[in-house]
mmCIF file with all atom_site columns, C-alpha atoms in Angstrom:
data_model
loop_
_atom_site.group_PDB
_atom_site.id
_atom_site.type_symbol
_atom_site.label_atom_id
_atom_site.label_alt_id
_atom_site.label_comp_id
_atom_site.label_asym_id
_atom_site.label_entity_id
_atom_site.label_seq_id
_atom_site.pdbx_PDB_ins_code
_atom_site.Cartn_x
_atom_site.Cartn_y
_atom_site.Cartn_z
_atom_site.occupancy
_atom_site.B_iso_or_equiv
_atom_site.pdbx_formal_charge
_atom_site.auth_seq_id
_atom_site.auth_comp_id
_atom_site.auth_asym_id
_atom_site.auth_atom_id
_atom_site.pdbx_PDB_model_num
ATOM 1  C CA . MET A 1 1  ? 104.391 131.484 109.804 1.00 51.00 ? 12  MET A CA 1
ATOM 2  C CA . ALA A 1 2  ? 105.497 127.595 109.380 1.00 53.00 ? 13  ALA A CA 1
ATOM 3  C CA . ALA A 1 3  ? 107.213 126.203 111.578 1.00 55.00 ? 14  ALA A CA 1
ATOM 4  C CA . ARG A 1 4  ? 111.591 125.887 111.382 1.00 56.00 ? 15  ARG A CA 1
ATOM 5  C CA . PRO A 1 5  ? 112.753 121.994 111.020 1.00 54.00 ? 16  PRO A CA 1
ATOM 6  C CA . ALA A 1 6  ? 114.762 121.198 113.656 1.00 55.00 ? 17  ALA A CA 1
ATOM 7  C CA . ALA A 1 7  ? 118.843 121.837 112.900 1.00 54.00 ? 18  ALA A CA 1
ATOM 8  C CA . GLY A 1 8  ? 119.553 117.603 113.850 1.00 54.00 ? 19  GLY A CA 1
ATOM 9  C CA . ALA A 1 9  ? 116.883 116.465 110.990 1.00 56.00 ? 20  ALA A CA 1
ATOM 10 C CA . PRO A 1 10 ? 119.402 117.193 108.103 1.00 64.00 ? 21  PRO A CA 1
ATOM 11 C CA . VAL A 1 11 ? 122.036 115.441 109.213 1.00 63.00 ? 22  VAL A CA 1
ATOM 12 C CA . SER A 1 12 ? 119.538 112.592 110.588 1.00 68.00 ? 23  SER A CA 1
ATOM 13 C CA . MET A 1 13 ? 118.519 111.922 107.260 1.00 70.00 ? 24  MET A CA 1
ATOM 14 C CA . LEU A 1 14 ? 121.968 112.105 105.845 1.00 73.00 ? 25  LEU A CA 1
ATOM 15 C CA . LEU A 1 15 ? 122.833 109.107 108.274 1.00 73.00 ? 26  LEU A CA 1
ATOM 16 C CA . PRO A 1 16 ? 120.522 106.224 106.215 1.00 74.00 ? 27  PRO A CA 1
ATOM 17 C CA . LEU A 1 17 ? 122.290 108.167 103.209 1.00 72.00 ? 28  LEU A CA 1
ATOM 18 C CA . LEU A 1 18 ? 125.724 107.893 103.878 1.00 71.00 ? 29  LEU A CA 1
ATOM 19 C CA . LEU A 1 19 ? 125.040 103.988 104.920 1.00 71.00 ? 30  LEU A CA 1
ATOM 20 C CA . LEU A 1 20 ? 123.212 103.160 101.612 1.00 72.00 ? 31  LEU A CA 1
ATOM 21 C CA . LEU A 1 21 ? 126.142 104.709 99.721  1.00 74.00 ? 32  LEU A CA 1
ATOM 22 C CA . LEU A 1 22 ? 128.820 102.809 101.421 1.00 74.00 ? 33  LEU A CA 1
ATOM 23 C CA . LEU A 1 23 ? 126.615 99.670  101.308 1.00 73.00 ? 34  LEU A CA 1
ATOM 24 C CA . VAL A 1 24 ? 126.056 99.637  97.316  1.00 72.00 ? 35  VAL A CA 1
ATOM 25 C CA . PRO A 1 25 ? 129.030 99.278  96.137  1.00 70.00 ? 36  PRO A CA 1
ATOM 26 C CA . ARG A 1 26 ? 129.307 95.802  98.612  1.00 66.00 ? 37  ARG A CA 1
ATOM 27 C CA . LEU A 1 27 ? 125.995 94.548  97.333  1.00 63.00 ? 38  LEU A CA 1
ATOM 28 C CA . LEU A 1 28 ? 126.918 95.400  92.983  1.00 63.00 ? 39  LEU A CA 1
ATOM 29 C CA . THR A 1 29 ? 130.140 93.677  93.355  1.00 67.00 ? 40  THR A CA 1
ATOM 30 C CA . ALA A 1 30 ? 129.406 90.666  96.152  1.00 61.00 ? 41  ALA A CA 1
ATOM 31 C CA . GLU A 1 31 ? 129.571 86.539  94.492  1.00 63.00 ? 42  GLU A CA 1
ATOM 32 C CA . PRO A 1 32 ? 126.559 85.168  93.799  1.00 57.00 ? 43  PRO A CA 1
ATOM 33 C CA . ALA A 1 33 ? 126.682 81.893  95.622  1.00 59.00 ? 44  ALA A CA 1
ATOM 34 C CA . SER A 1 34 ? 128.934 79.078  95.202  1.00 61.00 ? 45  SER A CA 1
ATOM 35 C CA . GLY A 1 35 ? 127.090 75.945  92.944  1.00 63.00 ? 46  GLY A CA 1
ATOM 36 C CA . SER A 1 36 ? 124.226 78.195  91.375  1.00 72.00 ? 47  SER A CA 1
ATOM 37 C CA . VAL A 1 37 ? 125.667 79.633  88.689  1.00 72.00 ? 48  VAL A CA 1
ATOM 38 C CA . ILE A 1 38 ? 125.372 77.570  85.192  1.00 69.00 ? 49  ILE A CA 1
ATOM 39 C CA . PRO A 1 39 ? 128.694 77.992  83.406  1.00 70.00 ? 50  PRO A CA 1
ATOM 40 C CA . ALA A 1 40 ? 128.330 79.794  80.683  1.00 66.00 ? 51  ALA A CA 1
ATOM 41 C CA . GLU A 1 41 ? 128.861 76.753  77.832  1.00 70.00 ? 52  GLU A CA 1
ATOM 42 C CA . SER A 1 42 ? 126.114 74.606  78.912  1.00 68.00 ? 53  SER A CA 1
ATOM 43 C CA . ARG A 1 43 ? 123.012 76.931  78.767  1.00 66.00 ? 54  ARG A CA 1
ATOM 44 C CA . PRO A 1 44 ? 121.489 77.970  75.919  1.00 66.00 ? 55  PRO A CA 1
ATOM 45 C CA . CYS A 1 45 ? 122.194 81.874  74.275  1.00 72.00 ? 56  CYS A CA 1
ATOM 46 C CA . VAL A 1 46 ? 119.066 83.576  73.992  1.00 70.00 ? 57  VAL A CA 1
ATOM 47 C CA . ASP A 1 47 ? 119.796 84.333  70.694  1.00 75.00 ? 58  ASP A CA 1
ATOM 48 C CA . CYS A 1 48 ? 119.486 80.299  70.251  1.00 78.00 ? 59  CYS A CA 1
ATOM 49 C CA . HIS A 1 49 ? 116.142 80.639  71.976  1.00 81.00 ? 60  HIS A CA 1
ATOM 50 C CA . ALA A 1 50 ? 114.726 83.638  70.280  1.00 85.00 ? 61  ALA A CA 1
ATOM 51 C CA . PHE A 1 51 ? 116.014 81.106  66.836  1.00 86.00 ? 62  PHE A CA 1
ATOM 52 C CA . GLU A 1 52 ? 113.865 77.701  67.539  1.00 88.00 ? 63  GLU A CA 1
ATOM 53 C CA . PHE A 1 53 ? 111.124 80.300  68.628  1.00 90.00 ? 64  PHE A CA 1
ATOM 54 C CA . MET A 1 54 ? 111.436 81.712  65.128  1.00 91.00 ? 65  MET A CA 1
ATOM 55 C CA . GLN A 1 55 ? 112.157 78.360  63.509  1.00 92.00 ? 66  GLN A CA 1
ATOM 56 C CA . ARG A 1 56 ? 108.585 76.647  66.001  1.00 93.00 ? 67  ARG A CA 1
ATOM 57 C CA . ALA A 1 57 ? 106.763 79.564  64.628  1.00 94.00 ? 68  ALA A CA 1
ATOM 58 C CA . LEU A 1 58 ? 107.531 79.428  60.917  1.00 95.00 ? 69  LEU A CA 1
ATOM 59 C CA . GLN A 1 59 ? 106.789 75.530  61.115  1.00 95.00 ? 70  GLN A CA 1
ATOM 60 C CA . ASP A 1 60 ? 103.494 76.365  62.378  1.00 95.00 ? 71  ASP A CA 1
ATOM 61 C CA . LEU A 1 61 ? 102.633 78.915  59.746  1.00 95.00 ? 72  LEU A CA 1
ATOM 62 C CA . LYS A 1 62 ? 103.665 76.946  57.099  1.00 95.00 ? 73  LYS A CA 1
ATOM 63 C CA . LYS A 1 63 ? 101.366 73.670  58.096  1.00 95.00 ? 74  LYS A CA 1
ATOM 64 C CA . THR A 1 64 ? 98.430  77.209  58.992  1.00 95.00 ? 75  THR A CA 1
ATOM 65 C CA . ALA A 1 65 ? 99.218  77.451  54.875  1.00 95.00 ? 76  ALA A CA 1
ATOM 66 C CA . TYR A 1 66 ? 99.317  74.211  53.934  1.00 94.00 ? 77  TYR A CA 1
ATOM 67 C CA . ASN A 1 67 ? 95.613  73.508  55.864  1.00 94.00 ? 78  ASN A CA 1
ATOM 68 C CA . LEU A 1 68 ? 94.295  76.658  54.147  1.00 94.00 ? 79  LEU A CA 1
ATOM 69 C CA . ASP A 1 69 ? 95.919  75.994  50.685  1.00 94.00 ? 80  ASP A CA 1
ATOM 70 C CA . THR A 1 70 ? 94.562  72.440  50.878  1.00 94.00 ? 81  THR A CA 1
ATOM 71 C CA . ARG A 1 71 ? 90.758  72.940  52.672  1.00 94.00 ? 82  ARG A CA 1
ATOM 72 C CA . THR A 1 72 ? 90.482  76.108  49.283  1.00 95.00 ? 83  THR A CA 1
ATOM 73 C CA . GLU A 1 73 ? 91.799  73.610  47.100  1.00 94.00 ? 84  GLU A CA 1
ATOM 74 C CA . THR A 1 74 ? 88.415  71.096  48.030  1.00 94.00 ? 85  THR A CA 1
ATOM 75 C CA . LEU A 1 75 ? 86.222  74.143  48.159  1.00 93.00 ? 86  LEU A CA 1
ATOM 76 C CA . LEU A 1 76 ? 87.159  74.894  44.921  1.00 93.00 ? 87  LEU A CA 1
ATOM 77 C CA . LEU A 1 77 ? 86.306  71.257  44.174  1.00 92.00 ? 88  LEU A CA 1
ATOM 78 C CA . GLN A 1 78 ? 83.113  70.527  45.591  1.00 91.00 ? 89  GLN A CA 1
ATOM 79 C CA . ALA A 1 79 ? 81.786  74.842  43.635  1.00 90.00 ? 90  ALA A CA 1
ATOM 80 C CA . GLU A 1 80 ? 83.455  72.834  40.310  1.00 89.00 ? 91  GLU A CA 1
ATOM 81 C CA . ARG A 1 81 ? 81.711  70.400  40.985  1.00 88.00 ? 92  ARG A CA 1
ATOM 82 C CA . ARG A 1 82 ? 77.818  71.545  42.118  1.00 87.00 ? 93  ARG A CA 1
ATOM 83 C CA . ALA A 1 83 ? 78.873  73.958  38.996  1.00 84.00 ? 94  ALA A CA 1
ATOM 84 C CA . LEU A 1 84 ? 79.000  70.831  35.896  1.00 84.00 ? 95  LEU A CA 1
ATOM 85 C CA . CYS A 1 85 ? 76.279  68.886  37.987  1.00 81.00 ? 96  CYS A CA 1
ATOM 86 C CA . GLU A 1 86 ? 73.935  72.141  37.228  1.00 77.00 ? 97  GLU A CA 1
ATOM 87 C CA . CYS A 1 87 ? 74.700  71.701  33.672  1.00 72.00 ? 98  CYS A CA 1
ATOM 88 C CA . TRP A 1 88 ? 73.920  68.347  33.030  1.00 66.00 ? 99  TRP A CA 1
ATOM 89 C CA . PRO A 1 89 ? 69.922  67.829  32.139  1.00 65.00 ? 100 PRO A CA 1
ATOM 90 C CA . ALA A 1 90 ? 68.603  66.192  35.030  1.00 59.00 ? 101 ALA A CA 1
ATOM 91 C CA . VAL A 1 91 ? 68.102  62.119  34.461  1.00 58.00 ? 102 VAL A CA 1
ATOM 92 C CA . SER A 1 92 ? 63.708  61.949  34.935  1.00 56.00 ? 103 SER A CA 1
#
């Protein structure tokens, strides 16, 4: 047969729970330390950070696209030059 818990065990477990329930509202409504709060007017919003990040990403993509376009153009010109050079008879 299993041993039955003592009658005082559930009461002793409720005490920490009751203390926690009493302290949680105080913790939630506690004021932050003075001097550590930055006014909303002087800190950029999350949307502004996201917008700046997206602007930088777009600039990087534009640079990459330009570099790829330039490289492709260079390779095409080299290929055309080779094709033209192969058409000319070799001078001996």
